[in-house]
Coordinates of C-alpha atoms and ligand atoms in Angstrom, one line a residue:
M193 CA 14.7 37.8 75.2
K194 CA 14.0 35.0 77.2
D195 CA 16.0 31.9 76.6
Y196 CA 14.8 28.5 75.7
D197 CA 16.0 24.6 75.7
A198 CA 15.2 24.7 72.3
I199 CA 13.9 26.3 69.0
V200 CA 12.2 25.2 66.0
V201 CA 11.8 27.1 63.0
G202 CA 8.7 26.2 61.1
S203 CA 5.5 25.1 62.2
G204 CA 4.9 22.0 59.6
P205 CA 4.1 19.1 61.2
N206 CA 8.0 17.8 61.4
G207 CA 8.6 20.9 63.6
L208 CA 5.9 20.1 65.5
S209 CA 6.5 17.0 66.1
A210 CA 10.6 17.7 66.6
A211 CA 8.6 20.1 69.2
I212 CA 6.6 17.5 70.9
V213 CA 9.8 15.1 71.4
L214 CA 11.7 18.2 73.1
A215 CA 8.9 19.1 74.9
S216 CA 8.1 15.8 76.7
R217 CA 11.5 15.6 78.2
G218 CA 10.9 18.5 80.0
L219 CA 12.5 20.8 77.9
S220 CA 11.5 24.4 77.1
V221 CA 10.5 25.0 73.6
L222 CA 9.9 27.7 71.6
V223 CA 8.1 27.6 67.7
R224 CA 8.6 30.2 65.4
E225 CA 6.6 30.3 62.2
A226 CA 6.5 32.6 59.4
S227 CA 2.9 32.4 58.6
E228 CA 0.1 33.8 60.2
T229 CA -1.2 29.9 60.9
I230 CA 0.2 27.4 62.1
G231 CA 1.1 23.9 59.5
G232 CA 2.9 24.2 57.2
G233 CA 1.7 21.8 54.8
A234 CA -1.1 20.5 57.2
R235 CA -3.5 23.8 56.6
S236 CA -7.5 24.4 55.9
L237 CA -9.0 27.8 55.0
E238 CA -12.1 28.9 52.9
L239 CA -10.0 29.7 50.3
T240 CA -13.0 30.0 47.9
L241 CA -16.5 31.3 49.4
P242 CA -17.8 31.5 53.2
G243 CA -18.2 28.0 54.5
F244 CA -15.8 26.2 51.9
Q245 CA -13.2 24.8 53.5
H246 CA -9.9 23.6 51.6
D247 CA -7.2 22.0 52.0
V248 CA -4.2 24.2 51.5
C249 CA -1.5 21.3 50.9
S250 CA -2.0 17.9 52.0
A251 CA -5.9 16.3 52.3
V252 CA -5.5 12.4 52.2
H253 CA -3.5 10.7 55.1
P254 CA -2.1 7.3 55.2
M255 CA 1.2 8.0 56.3
A256 CA -0.2 10.3 59.2
L257 CA -2.4 6.7 60.2
A258 CA 0.5 4.7 59.5
S259 CA 3.0 6.9 61.3
P260 CA 4.4 5.9 64.7
F261 CA 5.6 8.5 66.8
F262 CA 1.8 9.9 65.6
R263 CA 0.5 6.7 66.9
S264 CA 2.3 7.3 70.3
L265 CA 0.3 10.9 70.7
P266 CA -2.8 11.5 72.3
L267 CA -4.1 13.4 69.4
A268 CA -7.6 12.1 69.0
D269 CA -7.8 13.6 72.3
H270 CA -6.8 16.9 70.8
G271 CA -8.9 17.2 68.8
L272 CA -7.6 15.0 66.1
E273 CA -10.4 12.3 64.4
W274 CA -9.9 10.3 61.4
I275 CA -12.7 9.2 59.0
Q276 CA -12.2 6.2 56.5
P277 CA -14.0 6.4 53.2
P278 CA -15.0 3.1 52.0
L279 CA -12.3 2.7 49.5
P280 CA -9.1 4.3 49.9
L281 CA -8.5 5.2 45.9
V282 CA -10.3 5.1 43.1
H283 CA -8.7 5.1 39.2
P284 CA -10.9 5.8 36.3
F285 CA -10.7 4.8 33.2
D286 CA -12.7 5.9 29.7
D287 CA -14.9 2.9 29.1
A288 CA -14.1 0.5 31.3
P289 CA -15.2 0.5 35.5
P290 CA -12.5 1.6 37.5
A291 CA -9.5 -0.2 39.3
V292 CA -9.8 0.3 42.8
L293 CA -7.5 0.2 45.6
D294 CA -9.7 -1.3 48.0
R295 CA -8.7 -2.3 51.6
S296 CA -8.8 -5.7 50.8
I297 CA -6.1 -7.6 48.5
A298 CA -8.8 -9.8 46.8
A299 CA -11.4 -7.1 46.2
T300 CA -8.3 -5.2 44.5
G301 CA -7.1 -7.6 42.8
A302 CA -11.1 -8.2 41.3
T303 CA -10.9 -4.9 39.6
I304 CA -7.7 -5.1 37.8
S305 CA -8.2 -8.6 36.0
P306 CA -6.6 -10.2 34.7
D307 CA -3.8 -9.2 37.6
S308 CA -5.4 -10.6 40.5
D309 CA -3.0 -13.4 41.7
A310 CA 0.3 -11.5 40.5
Y311 CA -1.0 -8.7 42.3
R312 CA -1.6 -10.9 45.6
R313 CA 1.4 -12.5 45.2
L314 CA 3.1 -8.7 45.4
M315 CA 1.5 -7.4 47.8
A316 CA 0.5 -9.8 50.7
P317 CA 3.9 -10.3 51.9
L318 CA 4.1 -6.6 52.6
V319 CA 0.5 -6.3 53.8
A320 CA 1.3 -9.1 56.2
R321 CA 4.5 -7.6 57.9
W322 CA 3.3 -4.1 57.6
D323 CA 3.5 -3.0 61.0
Q324 CA 6.8 -4.4 61.8
L325 CA 7.7 -2.6 58.2
V326 CA 6.9 0.8 58.5
P327 CA 9.4 1.8 61.5
E328 CA 11.7 0.1 59.4
I329 CA 10.4 2.5 56.1
L330 CA 10.3 5.9 58.0
A331 CA 13.9 5.3 59.9
P332 CA 16.9 7.6 58.9
M333 CA 18.6 5.6 56.0
V334 CA 21.3 4.5 57.8
H335 CA 20.4 2.5 61.0
L336 CA 20.3 -1.5 62.4
P337 CA 17.3 -2.9 60.8
S338 CA 14.9 -5.2 63.7
R339 CA 14.0 -6.7 60.5
P340 CA 16.6 -7.1 58.4
V341 CA 14.9 -9.7 56.1
S342 CA 11.4 -8.0 55.8
L343 CA 13.2 -5.1 54.7
A344 CA 15.8 -6.1 52.4
R345 CA 12.6 -8.1 50.6
F346 CA 10.8 -4.8 50.6
G347 CA 13.8 -3.0 49.3
M348 CA 14.8 -5.5 46.2
R349 CA 11.1 -4.6 45.4
A350 CA 11.4 -0.7 46.2
L351 CA 14.0 0.3 44.1
W352 CA 13.1 -0.9 41.1
P353 CA 11.9 1.5 38.6
A354 CA 8.2 1.6 39.0
T355 CA 7.6 0.9 35.0
S356 CA 9.9 -2.0 34.5
L357 CA 8.3 -3.9 38.1
A358 CA 4.9 -2.9 36.3
N359 CA 5.9 -4.6 33.2
T360 CA 7.5 -7.6 35.1
V361 CA 4.8 -8.3 37.7
F362 CA 1.6 -7.4 35.6
K363 CA -0.1 -8.4 31.8
G364 CA -3.1 -6.5 32.1
N365 CA -3.1 -2.7 31.2
R366 CA -5.2 -1.9 34.3
A367 CA -3.3 -2.8 37.3
K368 CA -0.4 -1.2 35.2
A369 CA -1.9 2.2 35.2
L370 CA -3.3 1.7 39.1
F371 CA 0.4 1.1 40.2
A372 CA 1.7 4.0 37.9
G373 CA -0.6 6.3 39.6
L374 CA 0.8 5.2 42.9
A375 CA 3.9 5.5 42.1
A376 CA 3.5 8.9 40.8
H377 CA 3.5 10.1 44.1
S378 CA 7.1 10.4 44.4
V379 CA 7.0 13.0 41.3
V380 CA 9.4 11.5 39.7
A381 CA 9.9 10.0 36.3
L382 CA 8.4 6.7 36.4
E383 CA 11.2 4.6 34.7
K384 CA 13.9 5.9 36.9
P385 CA 15.0 3.3 40.0
A386 CA 13.4 3.9 43.4
T387 CA 10.1 5.1 41.8
S388 CA 8.3 1.6 42.9
A389 CA 9.5 2.3 46.6
I390 CA 6.4 4.9 47.3
G391 CA 4.2 3.1 45.0
L392 CA 4.5 0.2 46.9
V393 CA 3.9 2.1 50.8
L394 CA 0.9 3.6 49.4
A395 CA -0.6 0.6 48.2
A396 CA 0.5 -1.3 51.4
S397 CA -0.8 1.5 53.4
G398 CA -4.5 1.1 51.7
H399 CA -4.9 -2.2 52.7
A400 CA -3.5 -1.9 56.4
G401 CA -4.4 0.8 57.8
G402 CA -6.8 2.7 54.5
W403 CA -6.7 6.4 53.0
P404 CA -8.1 8.4 55.7
I405 CA -9.0 12.7 56.1
P406 CA -9.1 14.0 58.7
R407 CA -12.6 15.4 60.3
G408 CA -12.3 19.0 59.6
G409 CA -9.3 19.0 57.5
S410 CA -6.0 19.3 57.6
Q411 CA -5.9 21.7 59.8
R412 CA -7.1 19.6 62.5
I413 CA -3.5 17.3 62.1
A414 CA -1.6 20.5 62.9
G415 CA -4.0 21.7 65.7
A416 CA -3.7 18.4 67.5
L417 CA -0.3 18.4 67.6
A418 CA 0.0 22.2 68.4
S419 CA -2.1 22.0 71.2
Y420 CA -0.6 18.8 72.7
L421 CA 2.7 20.4 72.5
L422 CA 1.3 23.6 74.3
S423 CA -0.2 21.1 77.4
L424 CA 3.6 19.8 77.5
G425 CA 4.7 23.7 78.1
G426 CA 5.7 24.2 74.8
T427 CA 5.5 28.1 73.1
I428 CA 4.2 28.9 68.9
E429 CA 4.7 32.3 67.8
T430 CA 3.1 32.6 64.2
S431 CA 3.9 35.9 62.1
A432 CA 7.4 35.6 62.8
E433 CA 10.0 34.1 59.9
V434 CA 13.3 33.8 61.0
K435 CA 15.4 35.4 58.6
T436 CA 18.9 34.3 60.6
L437 CA 19.9 32.2 63.3
D438 CA 21.7 35.4 65.2
S439 CA 18.0 36.8 65.5
L440 CA 16.8 33.8 67.6
P441 CA 16.6 34.6 71.1
P442 CA 19.5 32.1 72.9
A443 CA 19.2 28.4 72.6
R444 CA 21.5 25.3 73.1
A445 CA 19.4 24.0 70.2
V446 CA 17.8 25.0 66.8
L447 CA 15.7 22.6 64.9
L448 CA 15.1 24.0 61.0
D449 CA 12.0 22.8 59.4
V450 CA 12.9 24.3 56.2
T451 CA 14.6 23.0 53.2
P452 CA 18.3 23.8 52.3
R453 CA 17.9 26.2 49.8
Q454 CA 16.6 28.1 53.4
I455 CA 19.1 26.4 55.7
E456 CA 21.9 28.6 53.6
R457 CA 20.9 31.5 53.7
I458 CA 19.0 30.9 57.9
A459 CA 22.2 29.5 59.2
A460 CA 24.7 31.1 56.7
T461 CA 27.3 32.4 59.6
R462 CA 27.6 29.4 61.3
L463 CA 27.9 26.8 58.9
P464 CA 31.1 26.0 57.2
E465 CA 31.7 26.6 53.5
S466 CA 32.2 22.9 52.6
Y467 CA 28.6 21.8 54.2
K468 CA 27.0 24.8 52.3
R469 CA 28.6 23.9 48.9
R470 CA 27.2 19.9 49.7
L471 CA 23.6 21.4 50.4
S472 CA 23.7 23.3 47.1
S473 CA 23.8 20.5 45.2
F474 CA 20.9 19.5 46.8
S475 CA 18.0 19.4 44.1
Y476 CA 14.4 20.2 44.1
G477 CA 11.9 18.4 41.4
P478 CA 9.0 19.0 39.7
G479 CA 6.1 21.6 41.4
V480 CA 2.7 21.3 41.3
F481 CA -0.5 22.9 40.1
K482 CA -3.0 23.4 42.8
I483 CA -6.6 23.8 42.1
D484 CA -9.4 23.9 44.7
W485 CA -13.3 23.9 44.1
A486 CA -16.1 25.1 45.6
L487 CA -19.3 23.0 43.7
S488 CA -22.6 23.1 43.9
G489 CA -23.1 19.4 44.3
P490 CA -21.0 16.0 44.3
I491 CA -18.5 15.4 41.0
P492 CA -21.1 14.0 38.2
W493 CA -18.8 10.4 37.6
T494 CA -20.0 8.1 35.3
Y495 CA -19.4 5.6 37.5
P496 CA -20.6 4.8 41.0
E497 CA -17.2 3.7 42.5
C498 CA -16.0 7.2 41.6
T499 CA -18.5 8.1 45.0
R500 CA -17.1 5.6 47.1
S501 CA -13.4 7.2 47.8
A502 CA -12.1 10.5 48.9
T503 CA -9.3 10.4 46.3
L504 CA -8.7 9.3 43.0
H505 CA -6.1 9.4 40.1
L506 CA -7.0 10.9 37.1
G507 CA -4.7 10.0 33.8
G508 CA -6.0 7.0 32.4
S509 CA -3.4 4.5 31.3
A510 CA -0.2 4.0 32.6
N511 CA 1.1 5.0 29.1
E512 CA -0.2 8.8 29.5
I513 CA 0.6 8.9 33.1
E514 CA 4.4 7.9 32.6
A515 CA 4.4 9.9 29.2
Y516 CA 2.7 13.3 31.3
E517 CA 5.4 12.7 34.6
R518 CA 8.7 11.9 32.2
A519 CA 7.9 15.5 30.5
A520 CA 7.3 16.9 34.1
W521 CA 10.6 15.6 35.3
N522 CA 12.4 16.8 32.3
G523 CA 10.8 20.1 32.8
T524 CA 8.4 20.5 30.1
I525 CA 4.4 20.1 29.8
T526 CA 2.9 17.6 27.5
G527 CA -0.3 15.5 27.0
K528 CA -2.8 15.4 29.6
P529 CA -2.4 16.0 32.9
F530 CA -2.1 13.2 35.9
V531 CA -4.2 14.4 38.3
L532 CA -4.5 13.9 41.8
L533 CA -7.9 14.8 43.0
A534 CA -9.9 14.6 46.2
Q535 CA -13.5 14.9 47.0
P536 CA -13.3 15.1 51.4
S537 CA -16.6 16.5 51.8
L538 CA -18.9 13.5 50.6
F539 CA -17.2 11.9 53.4
D540 CA -17.0 15.3 55.9
A541 CA -20.1 17.9 56.1
A542 CA -17.8 20.1 58.4
R543 CA -16.3 20.7 54.5
A544 CA -19.4 22.9 52.3
P545 CA -22.5 23.9 53.5
A546 CA -25.7 21.8 53.6
G547 CA -25.4 20.0 50.0
R548 CA -22.1 22.1 48.6
H549 CA -18.8 20.4 48.2
T550 CA -15.2 20.9 48.0
G551 CA -13.0 20.0 45.5
W552 CA -9.2 19.4 45.9
A553 CA -6.3 18.7 43.3
Y554 CA -3.4 19.1 41.6
C555 CA -0.9 18.0 38.9
H556 CA 2.9 18.0 38.7
V557 CA 4.7 20.9 36.6
P558 CA 8.2 21.7 35.9
N559 CA 9.7 23.3 39.2
G560 CA 9.4 27.0 39.1
S561 CA 6.3 27.0 35.9
R562 CA 4.1 29.2 35.7
E563 CA 1.7 27.8 33.8
D564 CA -1.9 27.6 34.0
M565 CA -2.6 24.1 34.3
T566 CA -7.0 25.2 35.3
E567 CA -8.3 24.1 31.7
A568 CA -6.2 21.1 31.5
I569 CA -7.1 19.4 35.1
E570 CA -10.7 20.7 34.6
A571 CA -11.0 19.0 31.2
Q572 CA -9.5 15.6 32.8
V573 CA -12.3 15.7 35.4
E574 CA -14.8 16.4 32.5
R575 CA -13.2 13.3 30.9
F576 CA -14.4 11.2 34.1
A577 CA -17.4 13.5 35.2
P578 CA -19.1 14.7 32.6
G579 CA -21.1 17.9 33.7
F580 CA -18.7 18.5 36.3
R581 CA -17.5 22.2 35.1
D582 CA -21.3 23.3 35.8
L583 CA -21.2 22.8 39.4
V584 CA -18.2 25.1 39.7
L585 CA -19.3 28.0 41.9
A586 CA -15.7 29.1 42.3
R587 CA -12.3 28.0 42.2
H588 CA -9.0 29.1 43.7
T589 CA -5.8 28.0 42.0
K590 CA -1.9 28.5 42.7
N591 CA 1.0 27.9 40.7
T592 CA 4.3 26.6 41.7
V593 CA 5.6 30.8 42.5
E594 CA 2.4 31.6 44.4
L595 CA 3.1 27.9 46.7
E596 CA 6.5 29.1 46.9
R597 CA 5.3 32.6 48.4
S598 CA 2.6 31.1 50.7
N599 CA 5.3 28.8 52.5
A600 CA 9.2 29.3 51.3
N601 CA 9.5 25.3 51.8
L602 CA 7.8 24.3 48.1
V603 CA 10.6 25.7 46.2
G604 CA 9.7 26.2 42.7
G605 CA 6.4 23.8 43.9
D606 CA 8.4 21.0 45.2
I607 CA 6.1 19.7 47.9
G608 CA 8.4 16.6 48.7
G609 CA 11.1 19.4 50.1
G610 CA 13.3 18.4 47.0
A611 CA 13.6 15.1 45.0
N612 CA 13.1 12.0 45.3
N613 CA 15.5 10.5 43.2
L614 CA 17.8 7.7 44.1
L615 CA 20.7 9.0 45.1
Q616 CA 18.5 11.8 47.6
L617 CA 16.2 8.8 49.0
L618 CA 20.2 7.7 50.2
A619 CA 21.5 11.5 51.0
R620 CA 19.0 13.4 52.0
P621 CA 20.1 16.3 52.3
V622 CA 23.3 15.6 52.6
L623 CA 25.0 11.5 52.8
A624 CA 25.7 11.2 56.5
V625 CA 25.4 8.9 59.6
D626 CA 23.1 11.2 61.1
P627 CA 21.5 13.7 58.3
Y628 CA 19.8 16.1 60.8
R629 CA 22.9 17.1 62.5
T630 CA 24.5 19.8 60.8
P631 CA 28.3 21.0 61.4
A632 CA 26.9 23.7 63.4
K633 CA 27.2 23.2 66.8
G634 CA 23.1 22.6 68.4
V635 CA 21.6 23.1 64.6
Y636 CA 19.7 20.4 62.8
L637 CA 17.7 19.7 60.1
C638 CA 13.6 18.4 60.8
S639 CA 12.1 19.0 57.3
S640 CA 11.2 16.5 54.7
S641 CA 14.3 17.4 52.7
T642 CA 15.6 14.2 55.6
P643 CA 14.3 11.1 55.7
P644 CA 12.4 9.5 55.0
G645 CA 11.2 13.1 53.2
G646 CA 7.7 13.9 52.3
G647 CA 4.3 13.5 53.7
V648 CA 2.5 14.0 56.5
H649 CA 4.1 11.8 59.2
G650 CA 6.4 13.8 61.3
M651 CA 9.2 11.3 61.3
C652 CA 11.8 13.5 60.0
G653 CA 11.3 16.0 63.0
Y654 CA 10.4 12.9 65.6
H655 CA 14.3 11.5 64.3
A656 CA 16.3 15.3 64.0
A657 CA 14.7 15.9 67.6
R658 CA 16.2 12.6 69.2
S659 CA 19.7 14.0 67.5
A660 CA 19.3 16.7 69.2
L661 CA 18.4 14.7 72.7
K662 CA 21.9 12.5 72.3
H663 CA 23.8 15.2 71.1
T664 CA 23.2 18.7 73.1
F665 CA 21.2 17.3 75.7
G666 CA 22.9 14.4 76.6
Q667 CA 19.2 12.6 76.9
Q668 CA 19.0 8.9 75.9
A669 CA 17.1 9.1 72.5
Ligands
LIG891 C1 -0.4 21.0 47.6 C2 0.4 20.0 48.0 C3 -0.1 18.3 48.5 C4 0.0 17.8 49.3 N1 -0.5 16.5 49.9 C5 -0.2 15.7 50.6 C6 -1.7 14.7 51.5 O1 -2.1 14.9 50.6 N2 -0.5 13.6 52.0 C7 0.8 13.9 52.6 O2 1.1 13.1 53.5 N3 1.2 15.0 51.9 C8 1.1 15.9 50.6 N4 1.9 17.0 50.7 C9 2.9 17.2 51.2 C10 2.9 17.6 52.8 O3 2.5 18.6 53.0 C11 4.4 17.9 52.9 O4 5.4 16.7 52.3 C12 4.9 18.3 55.0 O5 3.7 19.2 55.4 C13 6.3 18.2 55.1 O6 6.1 18.8 56.2 P1 7.4 19.7 57.4 O7 6.9 20.0 58.3 O8 8.7 19.0 56.5 O9 7.5 20.7 56.1 P2 6.0 22.5 56.0 O10 4.7 22.0 56.3 O11 6.5 22.8 54.6 O12 6.1 23.0 57.1 C14 7.2 24.2 56.9 C15 7.2 25.5 57.6 O13 7.7 26.2 58.3 C16 7.5 27.6 57.7 N5 8.6 28.2 57.4 C17 9.9 28.3 56.5 N6 10.4 28.9 56.2 C18 10.7 29.7 57.7 C19 11.0 30.7 58.5 N7 12.2 31.2 58.1 N8 10.5 31.2 59.7 C20 10.0 30.7 60.1 N9 8.9 29.7 59.3 C21 9.4 28.9 57.9 C22 7.0 27.3 56.6 O14 5.8 28.8 56.6 C23 5.7 26.1 57.0 O15 4.9 26.4 57.7 C24 1.2 18.3 50.0 C25 2.1 19.2 49.6 C26 1.2 19.9 49.1 C27 2.1 21.4 49.1

């Protein structure tokens, strides 16, 4: 077997990012991917009918656009083109015009009366310092901040439970609902601490950079990363599941783009029992039920604002969203699901045959649930877009078990690489100054189970590779 300086197990955005950091330092790097195609959570396939290109996992990419690492790469030269829909996000209601996350804070405020001023006071300071804050927010938990005051100000708000922050800051139901939908991306019950963090980050990223989609689908992100890696001399093997580290060619460093449950198995012979015990107490959050549609036309939303964004939050009031998310967090399903929906083909003709459209949606469900949520999700779409069902030419669904079968990182359908509770925001996957480095010589973790966690931004891979550069290769990171 040829030997390498470094081997990366898994070709998700974090695995490819780690490989790029190492290859750009002149190291020989091999990426081994279990699936037939690269990309992990950044893949697109014809899931329904010929000519309909669906995003298998991620679809909308505020964090990819904000990522300091992605921004440092020549991804446009390798085929990545962002499309910015006019609005980052729309949140429809039953009998009133939607709340809208607009690029402008004032325009957003105008849709969440009477909380226009309160929203501006909450968001304007964050958005004004966004460029300096992003590298801090997407850094390992233990680091010396270069903007300690701004970070502390963000942290003071971010640590609040989303329900408490919304009820303290906002008077009206429209702003509370908009914020509940944003914070629900944490996949944690909204009365838990630190659920405001993701809500604030997603809102700020909408104002500062927008919520873009990649032309041609999320696979283009993985494709651009892989193309750049190959140009640096890296090697990628697909259909090459790694069952144990002992099966790998010799390498000085191995970086694992997998979650703790798999690490315990893959690195079993190398890791001390004490570390394996710590990994085994890492917890996974609720899973998701995913659905993709091939549609004969655009979704017939009641309110025209809904056609101006690729992303919609379908859940109605804050109370409804909170109740549903609390139930999913507690392992049950009650009420109408909070549905995250994307309609990329409205803005990207490459996604469907002329005149046809694609739809992408998911809702949270208990970890490991086999519940078929098709009917409940479609009823939520129909609620805000009567006549939607008549447009469905074909649908493709995946419950949590099927999701995990397609990507072993989606443990029990958890799309974030582990629960985003307060403890695991601080200790991800274990409490350590350098959470990327394991006690096994040359073995590192680089998946979203490390800081800063889930989302397509590559920052976990970037930080893990810098740790490997320092500790294994003796290079300045
Ligand atoms: C339905 C869904 C919707 C999402 N929506 C969004 C969104 O809109 N925006 C966003 O930013 N994020 C979204 N995400 C989250 C995002 O996809 C993930 O946070 C991100 O992909 C994590 O990257 P990663 O590299 O850590 O892991 P992954 O992308 O999961 O990649 C891990 C890779 O490792 C491979 N692998 C696992 N085990 C082995 C093994 N033993 N040997 C070899 N290879 C192995 C897997 O096959 C996979 O390719 C979504 C995820 C899902 C599932």
